[in-house]
Short mmCIF file of C-alpha atoms and ligand atoms in Angstrom, two decimals:
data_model
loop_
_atom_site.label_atom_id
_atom_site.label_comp_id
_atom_site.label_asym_id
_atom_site.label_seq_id
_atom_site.Cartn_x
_atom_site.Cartn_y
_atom_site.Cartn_z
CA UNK A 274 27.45 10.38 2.86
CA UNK A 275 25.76 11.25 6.11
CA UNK A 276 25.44 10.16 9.59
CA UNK A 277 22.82 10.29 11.61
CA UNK A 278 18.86 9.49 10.48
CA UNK A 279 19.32 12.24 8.15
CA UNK A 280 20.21 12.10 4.58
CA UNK A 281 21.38 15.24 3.04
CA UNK A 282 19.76 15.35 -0.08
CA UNK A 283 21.11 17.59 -2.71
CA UNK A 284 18.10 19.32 -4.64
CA UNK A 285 18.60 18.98 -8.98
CA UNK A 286 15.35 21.21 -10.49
CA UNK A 287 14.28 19.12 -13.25
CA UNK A 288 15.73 21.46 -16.18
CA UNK A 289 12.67 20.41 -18.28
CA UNK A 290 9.63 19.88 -16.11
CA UNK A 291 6.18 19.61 -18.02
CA UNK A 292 3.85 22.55 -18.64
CA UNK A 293 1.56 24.02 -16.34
CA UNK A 294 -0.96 22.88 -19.17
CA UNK A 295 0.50 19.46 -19.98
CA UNK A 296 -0.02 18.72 -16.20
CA UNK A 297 -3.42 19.92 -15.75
CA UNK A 298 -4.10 17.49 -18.90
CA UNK A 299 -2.24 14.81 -17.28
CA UNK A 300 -4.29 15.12 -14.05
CA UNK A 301 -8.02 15.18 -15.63
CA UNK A 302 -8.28 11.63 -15.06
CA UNK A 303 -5.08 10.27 -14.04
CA UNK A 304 -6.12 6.68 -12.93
CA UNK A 305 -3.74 4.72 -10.64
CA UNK A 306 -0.28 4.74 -10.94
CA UNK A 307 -0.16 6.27 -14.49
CA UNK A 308 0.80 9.49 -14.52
CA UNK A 309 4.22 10.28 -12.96
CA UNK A 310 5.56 13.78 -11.19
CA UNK A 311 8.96 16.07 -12.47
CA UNK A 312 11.23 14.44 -10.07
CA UNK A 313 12.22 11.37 -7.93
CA UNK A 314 14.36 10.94 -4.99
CA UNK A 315 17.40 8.61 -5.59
CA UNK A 316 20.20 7.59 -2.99
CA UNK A 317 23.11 4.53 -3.03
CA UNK A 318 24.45 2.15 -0.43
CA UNK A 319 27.24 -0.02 -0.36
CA UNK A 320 28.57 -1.91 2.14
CA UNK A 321 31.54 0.12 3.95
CA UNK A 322 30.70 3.18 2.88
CA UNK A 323 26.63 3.42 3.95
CA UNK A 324 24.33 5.78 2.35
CA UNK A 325 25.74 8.49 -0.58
CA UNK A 326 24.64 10.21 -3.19
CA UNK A 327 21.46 11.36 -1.81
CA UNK A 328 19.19 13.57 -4.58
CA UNK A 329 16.13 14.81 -5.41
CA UNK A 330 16.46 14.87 -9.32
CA UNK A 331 14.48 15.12 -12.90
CA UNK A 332 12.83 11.54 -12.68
CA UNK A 333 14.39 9.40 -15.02
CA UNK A 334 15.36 5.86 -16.23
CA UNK A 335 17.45 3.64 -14.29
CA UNK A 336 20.67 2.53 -15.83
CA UNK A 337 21.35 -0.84 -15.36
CA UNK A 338 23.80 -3.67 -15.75
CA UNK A 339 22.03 -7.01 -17.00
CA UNK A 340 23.80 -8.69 -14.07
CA UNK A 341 22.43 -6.08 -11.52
CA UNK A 342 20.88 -8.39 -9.03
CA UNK A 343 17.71 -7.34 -8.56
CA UNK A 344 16.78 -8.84 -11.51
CA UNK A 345 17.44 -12.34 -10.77
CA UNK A 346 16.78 -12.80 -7.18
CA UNK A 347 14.31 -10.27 -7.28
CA UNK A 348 15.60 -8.45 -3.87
CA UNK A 349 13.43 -5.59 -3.68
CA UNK A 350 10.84 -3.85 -1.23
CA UNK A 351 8.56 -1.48 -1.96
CA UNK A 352 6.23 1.15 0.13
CA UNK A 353 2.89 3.13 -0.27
CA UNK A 354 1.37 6.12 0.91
CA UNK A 355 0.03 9.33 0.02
CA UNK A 356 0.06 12.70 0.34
CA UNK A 357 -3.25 15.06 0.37
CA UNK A 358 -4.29 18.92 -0.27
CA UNK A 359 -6.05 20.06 2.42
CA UNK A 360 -8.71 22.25 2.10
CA UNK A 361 -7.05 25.06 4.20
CA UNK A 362 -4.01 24.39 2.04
CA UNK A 363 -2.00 22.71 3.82
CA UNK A 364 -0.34 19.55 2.72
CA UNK A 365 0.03 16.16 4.20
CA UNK A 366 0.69 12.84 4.85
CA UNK A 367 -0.69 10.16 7.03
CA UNK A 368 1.52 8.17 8.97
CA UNK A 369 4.47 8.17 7.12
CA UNK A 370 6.81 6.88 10.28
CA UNK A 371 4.49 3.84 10.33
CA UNK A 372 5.67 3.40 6.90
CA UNK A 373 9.27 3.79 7.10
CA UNK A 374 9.09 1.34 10.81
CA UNK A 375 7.64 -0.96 8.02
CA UNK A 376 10.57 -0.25 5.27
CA UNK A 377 12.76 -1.02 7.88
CA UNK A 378 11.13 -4.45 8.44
CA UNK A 379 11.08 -5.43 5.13
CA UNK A 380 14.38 -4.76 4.95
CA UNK A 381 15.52 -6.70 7.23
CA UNK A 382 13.41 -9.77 5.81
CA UNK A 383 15.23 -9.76 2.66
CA UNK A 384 18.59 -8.93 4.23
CA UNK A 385 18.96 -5.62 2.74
CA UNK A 386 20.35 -2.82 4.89
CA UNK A 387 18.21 -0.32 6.66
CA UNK A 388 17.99 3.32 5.39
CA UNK A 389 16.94 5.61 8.50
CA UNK A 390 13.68 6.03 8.69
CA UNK A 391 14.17 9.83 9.27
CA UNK A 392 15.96 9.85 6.50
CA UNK A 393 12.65 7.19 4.77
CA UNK A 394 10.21 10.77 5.76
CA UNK A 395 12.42 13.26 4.93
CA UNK A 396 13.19 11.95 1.44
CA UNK A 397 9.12 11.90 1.26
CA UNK A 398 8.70 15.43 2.33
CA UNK A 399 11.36 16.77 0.02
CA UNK A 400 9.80 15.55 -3.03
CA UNK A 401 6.17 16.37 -2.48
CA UNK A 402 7.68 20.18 -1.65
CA UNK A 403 9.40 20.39 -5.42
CA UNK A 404 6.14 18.51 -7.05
CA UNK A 405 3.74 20.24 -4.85
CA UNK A 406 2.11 21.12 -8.61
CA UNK A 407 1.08 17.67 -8.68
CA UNK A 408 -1.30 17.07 -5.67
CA UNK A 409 -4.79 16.91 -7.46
CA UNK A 410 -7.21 18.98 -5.02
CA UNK A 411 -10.49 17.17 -5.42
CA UNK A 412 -12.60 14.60 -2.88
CA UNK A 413 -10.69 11.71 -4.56
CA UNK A 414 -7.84 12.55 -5.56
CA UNK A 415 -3.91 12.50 -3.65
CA UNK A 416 -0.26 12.07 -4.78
CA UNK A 417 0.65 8.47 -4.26
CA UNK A 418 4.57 8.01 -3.01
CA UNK A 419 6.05 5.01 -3.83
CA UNK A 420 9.61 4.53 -2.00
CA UNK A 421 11.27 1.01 -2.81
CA UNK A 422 14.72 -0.22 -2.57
CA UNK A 423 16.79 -3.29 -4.84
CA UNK A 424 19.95 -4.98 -4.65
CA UNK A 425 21.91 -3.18 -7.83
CA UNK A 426 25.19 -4.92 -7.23
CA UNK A 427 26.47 -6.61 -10.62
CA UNK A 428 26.95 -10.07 -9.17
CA UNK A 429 25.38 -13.45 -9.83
CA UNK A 430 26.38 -15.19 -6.52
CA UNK A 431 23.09 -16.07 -4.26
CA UNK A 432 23.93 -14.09 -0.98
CA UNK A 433 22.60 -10.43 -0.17
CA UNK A 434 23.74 -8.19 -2.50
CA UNK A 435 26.50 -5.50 -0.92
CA UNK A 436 24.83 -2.30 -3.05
CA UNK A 437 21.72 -1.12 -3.05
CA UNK A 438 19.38 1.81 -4.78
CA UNK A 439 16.41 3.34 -3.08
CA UNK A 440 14.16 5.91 -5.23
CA UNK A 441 10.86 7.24 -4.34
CA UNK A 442 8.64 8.17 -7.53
CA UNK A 443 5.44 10.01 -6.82
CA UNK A 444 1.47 9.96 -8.94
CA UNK A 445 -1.15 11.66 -8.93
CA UNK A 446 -3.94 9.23 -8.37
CA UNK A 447 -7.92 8.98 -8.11
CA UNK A 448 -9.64 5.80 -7.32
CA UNK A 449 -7.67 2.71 -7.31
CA UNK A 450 -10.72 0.72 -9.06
CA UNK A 451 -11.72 1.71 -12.06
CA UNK A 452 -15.44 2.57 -10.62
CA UNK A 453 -14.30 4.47 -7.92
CA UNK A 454 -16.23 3.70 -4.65
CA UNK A 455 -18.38 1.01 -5.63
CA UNK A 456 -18.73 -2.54 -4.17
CA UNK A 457 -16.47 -5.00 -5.82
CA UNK A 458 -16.33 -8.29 -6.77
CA UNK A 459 -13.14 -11.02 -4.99
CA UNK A 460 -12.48 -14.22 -5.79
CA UNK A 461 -11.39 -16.44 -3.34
CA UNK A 462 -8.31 -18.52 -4.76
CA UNK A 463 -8.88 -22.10 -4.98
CA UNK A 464 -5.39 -23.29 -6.22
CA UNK A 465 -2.82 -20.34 -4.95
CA UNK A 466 -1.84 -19.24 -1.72
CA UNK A 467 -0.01 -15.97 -0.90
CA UNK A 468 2.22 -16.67 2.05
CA UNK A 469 3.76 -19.04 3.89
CA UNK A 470 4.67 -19.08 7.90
CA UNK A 471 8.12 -18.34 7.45
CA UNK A 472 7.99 -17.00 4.06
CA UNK A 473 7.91 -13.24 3.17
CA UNK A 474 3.88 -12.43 3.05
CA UNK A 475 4.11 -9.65 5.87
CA UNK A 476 6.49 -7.88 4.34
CA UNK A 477 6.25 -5.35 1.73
CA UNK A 478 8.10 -7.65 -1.02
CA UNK A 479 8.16 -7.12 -5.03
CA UNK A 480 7.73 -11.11 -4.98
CA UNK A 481 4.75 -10.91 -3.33
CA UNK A 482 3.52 -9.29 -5.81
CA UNK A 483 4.90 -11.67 -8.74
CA UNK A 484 3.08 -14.40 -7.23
CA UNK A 485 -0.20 -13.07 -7.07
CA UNK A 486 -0.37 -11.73 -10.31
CA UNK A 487 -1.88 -15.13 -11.82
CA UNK A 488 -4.60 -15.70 -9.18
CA UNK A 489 -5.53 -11.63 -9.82
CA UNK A 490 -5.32 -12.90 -13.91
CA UNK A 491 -8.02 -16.11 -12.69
CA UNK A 492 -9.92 -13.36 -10.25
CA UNK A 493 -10.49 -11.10 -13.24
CA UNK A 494 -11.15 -14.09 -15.65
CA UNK A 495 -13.98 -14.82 -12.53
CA UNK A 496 -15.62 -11.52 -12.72
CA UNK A 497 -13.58 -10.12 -9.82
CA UNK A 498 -11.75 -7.63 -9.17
CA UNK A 499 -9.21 -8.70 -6.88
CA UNK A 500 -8.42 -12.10 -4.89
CA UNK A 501 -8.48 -13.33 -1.75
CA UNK A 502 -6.18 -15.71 -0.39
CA UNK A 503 -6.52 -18.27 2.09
CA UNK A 504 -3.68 -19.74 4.04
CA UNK A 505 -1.22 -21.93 3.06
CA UNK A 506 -1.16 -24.66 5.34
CA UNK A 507 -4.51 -25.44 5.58
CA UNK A 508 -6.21 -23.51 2.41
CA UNK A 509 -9.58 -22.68 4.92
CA UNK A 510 -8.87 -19.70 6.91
CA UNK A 511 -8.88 -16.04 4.92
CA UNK A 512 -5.64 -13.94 4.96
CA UNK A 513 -6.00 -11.23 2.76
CA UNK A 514 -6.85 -10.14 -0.99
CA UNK A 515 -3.82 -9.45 -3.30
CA UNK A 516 -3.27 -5.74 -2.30
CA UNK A 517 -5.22 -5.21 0.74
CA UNK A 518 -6.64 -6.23 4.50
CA UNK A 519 -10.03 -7.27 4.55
CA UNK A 520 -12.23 -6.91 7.87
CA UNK A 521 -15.83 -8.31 8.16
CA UNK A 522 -18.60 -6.43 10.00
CA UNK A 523 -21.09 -8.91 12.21
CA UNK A 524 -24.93 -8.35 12.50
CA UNK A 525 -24.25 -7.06 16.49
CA UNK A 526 -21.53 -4.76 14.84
CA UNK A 527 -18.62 -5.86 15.95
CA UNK A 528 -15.65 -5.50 13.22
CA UNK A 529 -13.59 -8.54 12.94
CA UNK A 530 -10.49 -9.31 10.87
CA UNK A 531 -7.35 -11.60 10.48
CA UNK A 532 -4.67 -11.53 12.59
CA UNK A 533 -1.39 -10.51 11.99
CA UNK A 534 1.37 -13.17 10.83
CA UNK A 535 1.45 -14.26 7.44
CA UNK A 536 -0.53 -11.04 6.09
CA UNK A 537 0.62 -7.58 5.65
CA UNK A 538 0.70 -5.06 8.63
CA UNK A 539 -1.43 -3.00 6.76
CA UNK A 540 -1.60 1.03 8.30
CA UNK A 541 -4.77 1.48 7.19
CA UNK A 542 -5.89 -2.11 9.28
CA UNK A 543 -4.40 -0.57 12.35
CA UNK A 544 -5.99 2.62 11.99
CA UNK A 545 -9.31 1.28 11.52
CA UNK A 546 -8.80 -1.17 14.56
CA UNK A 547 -8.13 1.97 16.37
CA UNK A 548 -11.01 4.54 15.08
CA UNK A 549 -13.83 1.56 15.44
CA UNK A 550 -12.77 0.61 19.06
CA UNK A 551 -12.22 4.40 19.97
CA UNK A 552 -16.39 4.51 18.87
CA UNK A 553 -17.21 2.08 21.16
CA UNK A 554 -17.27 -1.01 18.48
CA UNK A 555 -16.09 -4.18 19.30
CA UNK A 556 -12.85 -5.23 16.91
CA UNK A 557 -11.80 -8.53 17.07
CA UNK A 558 -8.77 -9.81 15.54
CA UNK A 559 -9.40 -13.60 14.97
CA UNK A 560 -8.86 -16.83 12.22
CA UNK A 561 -11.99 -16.37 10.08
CA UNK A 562 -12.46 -19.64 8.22
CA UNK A 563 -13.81 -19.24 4.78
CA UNK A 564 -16.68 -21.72 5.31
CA UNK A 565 -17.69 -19.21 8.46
CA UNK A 566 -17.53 -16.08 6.05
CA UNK A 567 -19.77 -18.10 3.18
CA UNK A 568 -22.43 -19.51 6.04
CA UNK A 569 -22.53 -16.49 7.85
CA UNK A 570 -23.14 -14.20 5.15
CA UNK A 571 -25.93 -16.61 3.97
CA UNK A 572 -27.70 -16.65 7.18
CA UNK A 573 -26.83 -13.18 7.38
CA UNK A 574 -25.04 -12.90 10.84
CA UNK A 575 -22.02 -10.92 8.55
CA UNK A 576 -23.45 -8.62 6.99
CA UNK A 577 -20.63 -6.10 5.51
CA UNK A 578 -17.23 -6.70 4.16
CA UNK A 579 -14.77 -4.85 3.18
CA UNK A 580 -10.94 -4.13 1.77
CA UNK A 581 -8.83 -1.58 3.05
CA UNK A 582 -5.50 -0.16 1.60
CA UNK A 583 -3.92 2.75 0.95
CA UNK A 584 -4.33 2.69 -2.44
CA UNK A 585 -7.76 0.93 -1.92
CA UNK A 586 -8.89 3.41 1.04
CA UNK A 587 -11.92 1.38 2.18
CA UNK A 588 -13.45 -0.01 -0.40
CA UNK A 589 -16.81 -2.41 0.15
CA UNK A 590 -17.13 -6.25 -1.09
CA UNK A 591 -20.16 -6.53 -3.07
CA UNK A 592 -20.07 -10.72 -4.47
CA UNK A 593 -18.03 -13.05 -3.01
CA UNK A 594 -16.93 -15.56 -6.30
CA UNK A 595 -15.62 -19.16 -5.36
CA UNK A 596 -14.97 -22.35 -7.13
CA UNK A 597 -18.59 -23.69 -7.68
CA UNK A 598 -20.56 -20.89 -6.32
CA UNK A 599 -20.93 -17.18 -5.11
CA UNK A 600 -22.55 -15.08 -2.29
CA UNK A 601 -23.28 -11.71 -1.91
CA UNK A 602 -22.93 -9.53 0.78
CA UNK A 603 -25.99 -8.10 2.31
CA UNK A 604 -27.96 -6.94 -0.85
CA UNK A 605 -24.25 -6.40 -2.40
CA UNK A 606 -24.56 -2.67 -2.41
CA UNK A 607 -22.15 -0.38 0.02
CA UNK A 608 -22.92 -1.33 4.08
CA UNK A 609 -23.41 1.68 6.27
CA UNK A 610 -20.85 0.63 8.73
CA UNK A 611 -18.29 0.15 5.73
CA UNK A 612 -19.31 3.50 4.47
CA UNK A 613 -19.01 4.99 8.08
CA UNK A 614 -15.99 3.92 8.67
CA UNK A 615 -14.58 5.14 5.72
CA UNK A 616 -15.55 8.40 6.12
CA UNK A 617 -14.49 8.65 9.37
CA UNK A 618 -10.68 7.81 8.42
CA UNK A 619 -10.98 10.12 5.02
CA UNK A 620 -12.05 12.99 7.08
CA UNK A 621 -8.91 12.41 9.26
CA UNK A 622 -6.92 12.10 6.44
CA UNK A 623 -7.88 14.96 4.69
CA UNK A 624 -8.01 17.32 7.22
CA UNK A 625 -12.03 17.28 7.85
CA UNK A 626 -12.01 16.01 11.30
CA UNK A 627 -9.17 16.91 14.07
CA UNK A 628 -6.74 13.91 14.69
CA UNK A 629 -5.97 13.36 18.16
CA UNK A 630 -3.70 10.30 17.00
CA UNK A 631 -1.00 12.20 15.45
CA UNK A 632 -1.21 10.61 12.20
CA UNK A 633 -1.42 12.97 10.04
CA UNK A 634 2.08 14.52 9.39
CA UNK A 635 2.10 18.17 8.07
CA UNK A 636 4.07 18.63 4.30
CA UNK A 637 3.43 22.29 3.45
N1 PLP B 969 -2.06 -6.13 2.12
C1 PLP B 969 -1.31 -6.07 1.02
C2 PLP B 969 -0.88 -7.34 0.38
C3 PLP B 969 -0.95 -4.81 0.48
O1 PLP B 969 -0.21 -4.73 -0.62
C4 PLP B 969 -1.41 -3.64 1.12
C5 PLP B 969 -1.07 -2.34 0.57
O2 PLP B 969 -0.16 -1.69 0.93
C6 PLP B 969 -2.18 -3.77 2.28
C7 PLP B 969 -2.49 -5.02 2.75
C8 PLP B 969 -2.64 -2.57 3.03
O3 PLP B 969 -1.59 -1.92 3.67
P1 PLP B 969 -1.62 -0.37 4.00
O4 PLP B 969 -2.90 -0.12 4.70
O5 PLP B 969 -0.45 -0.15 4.86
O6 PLP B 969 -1.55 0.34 2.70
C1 COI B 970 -0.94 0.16 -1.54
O1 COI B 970 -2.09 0.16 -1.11
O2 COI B 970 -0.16 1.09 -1.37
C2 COI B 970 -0.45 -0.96 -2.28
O3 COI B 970 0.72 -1.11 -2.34
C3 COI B 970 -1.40 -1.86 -2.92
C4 COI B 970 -1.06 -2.16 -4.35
C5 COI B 970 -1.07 -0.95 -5.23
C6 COI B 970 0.20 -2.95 -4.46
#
């Protein structure tokens, strides 16, 4: 145990980490969220006795007790984020505070305790350091971190559990969509909704997740690749797709997406706001009712739309799929300003343009 927002994390070497060949194999083509690294970064809390046991160890599976709570109240929260190899070298991540001021959020959502968020980067940075092997060095490619926390306390009572397990795993990743950095297709969800006011969508909850997993399963039966949902109370205005923001670009340029309440805080969302209005474009953050996106596309007032994630980067919307009918956007192919934009934040990212925002956080 530690004080402090720092976790001292003892260091295990994986005794038996794959071979230099084995890897390179593993990292031809390594998908999303396939392939995993040597290690993982475990520590414990319980209530008295805070934070202990803080490692960075061979990754491994998870004993559990079938009464471990997690798994039947489902109290867990989850992050994303990745690291990149610069070309100089050097390694980094973007914004990882943003995602541990986030963590912290969720966490207090779901009543779990909060793990310091210096404690949220430095777990981060320790891990990429022992699996540096395993950030790919090509245009696409990155190590994506996933932190994520659950109640392990073996208890069946309904109240917030009193022990808890955070563990970061790390993968090497390409494109999230199978086609890498093409348009896709969404499916806006006639029957499901993803969040309620006063219910859990803005933060980063497994549960979330759970629930969208049969409007993604209608979405792909659609055509689509993902889904978008609109809000509960009123099923017309657009919140978000199952794993990303969305923002639509208008004929006059201006960048407009929806606000913040029942959606994610997405980093990426904020970042774009940022980048767009520090080029002089108009960003507005406003209620976009579907019927507005489907008439306004037609007449062609917007003309681009797209996701954005971290997992997703910026990724244009081709079709737009709905109960009875579809649209495209534009001529459905990738929109300049989408494409711009992305490019824009990538080169930040990866170290091709300087950052005067102090988002980009130096590994290595
Ligand atoms: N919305 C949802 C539901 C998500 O799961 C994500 C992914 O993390 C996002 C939006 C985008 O958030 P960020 O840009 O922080 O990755
Ligand atoms: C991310 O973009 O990091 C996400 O979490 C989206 C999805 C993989 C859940």
């Amino acid at each position: 145990m530690s004080g402090g927002d720092k976790l001292d994390f003892e260091i295990r070497p994986n005794p038996q980490p794959v071979t230099a060949a084995e890897r390179a194999a593993l990292m031809v083509d390594p998908g999303f969220g396939r392939v995993f690294t040597d290690h993982m970064v475990t520590a414990r809390y319980a209530d008295g006795k805070g934070w202990y046991e803080a490692r960075v160890e061979a990754r491994a599976p998870i004993p559990m007790d079938p009464a471990s709570a997690v798994l039947h109240y489902a109290q867990e929260i989850f992050e994303g984020l990745k690291a990149y190899r610069n070309a100089d070298g050097t390694v980094t991540m973007f914004r990882p505070e943003a995602n541990a001021a986030r963590f912290t959020t969720s966490a207090t959502r779901l009543a779990m305790p909060h793990l310091p968020e210096g404690a949220f980067v430095d777990s981060l940075r320790r891990l990429i350091s022992v699996d540096r092997e395993w950030i790919p060095n090509d245009e696409e490619g990155s190590l994506y971190l996933r932190p994520f926390m659950f109640a392990s306390e073996v208890f069946l009572g309904v109240r917030p559990a009193m022990e808890y397990l955070y563990v970061v795993i790390a993968s090497p990743v390409g494109s999230y969509f199978k086609h890498g950095v093409k348009p896709v297709n969404v499916w806006v969800s006639p029957n499901y909704t993803r969040a309620a006011p006063g219910g859990t969508g803005a933060a980063k909850f497994g549960g979330n997740y759970a629930a969208s997993l049969l409007p993604q399963q209608e979405a792909a039966a659609n055509g689509c690749d993902q889904v978008v949902f609109l809000d509960a109370v009123e099923q017309r205005w657009i919140d978000e797709l199952g794993g990303m923001n969305i923002f639509f670009v208008y004929d006059d340029g201006t960048l407009v997406t929806p606000p913040l309440g029942t959606i994610l805080p997405g980093i990426t969302r904020e970042a774009i706001m940022r980048l767009a209005n520090d080029d002089g474009r108009a960003v507005i953050e406003r209620p976009v009712a579907f019927d507005e996106w489907h008439a306004d596309a037609d007449r062609g007032r917007i003309r681009e739309a797209f996701a954005c994630g971290t997992a997703a980067v910026i990724t244009p919307i081709g079709e737009v799929r709905f109960e009875g009918g579809s649209f495209k956007m534009g001529d459905g192919t990738s929109g300049d300003v989408t494409m711009g934009i992305r490019k824009r934040l990538v080169d930040i990212q990866r170290g091709r343009s300087a950052d005067p925002y102090g988002w980009v956080h130096k590994v290595l």
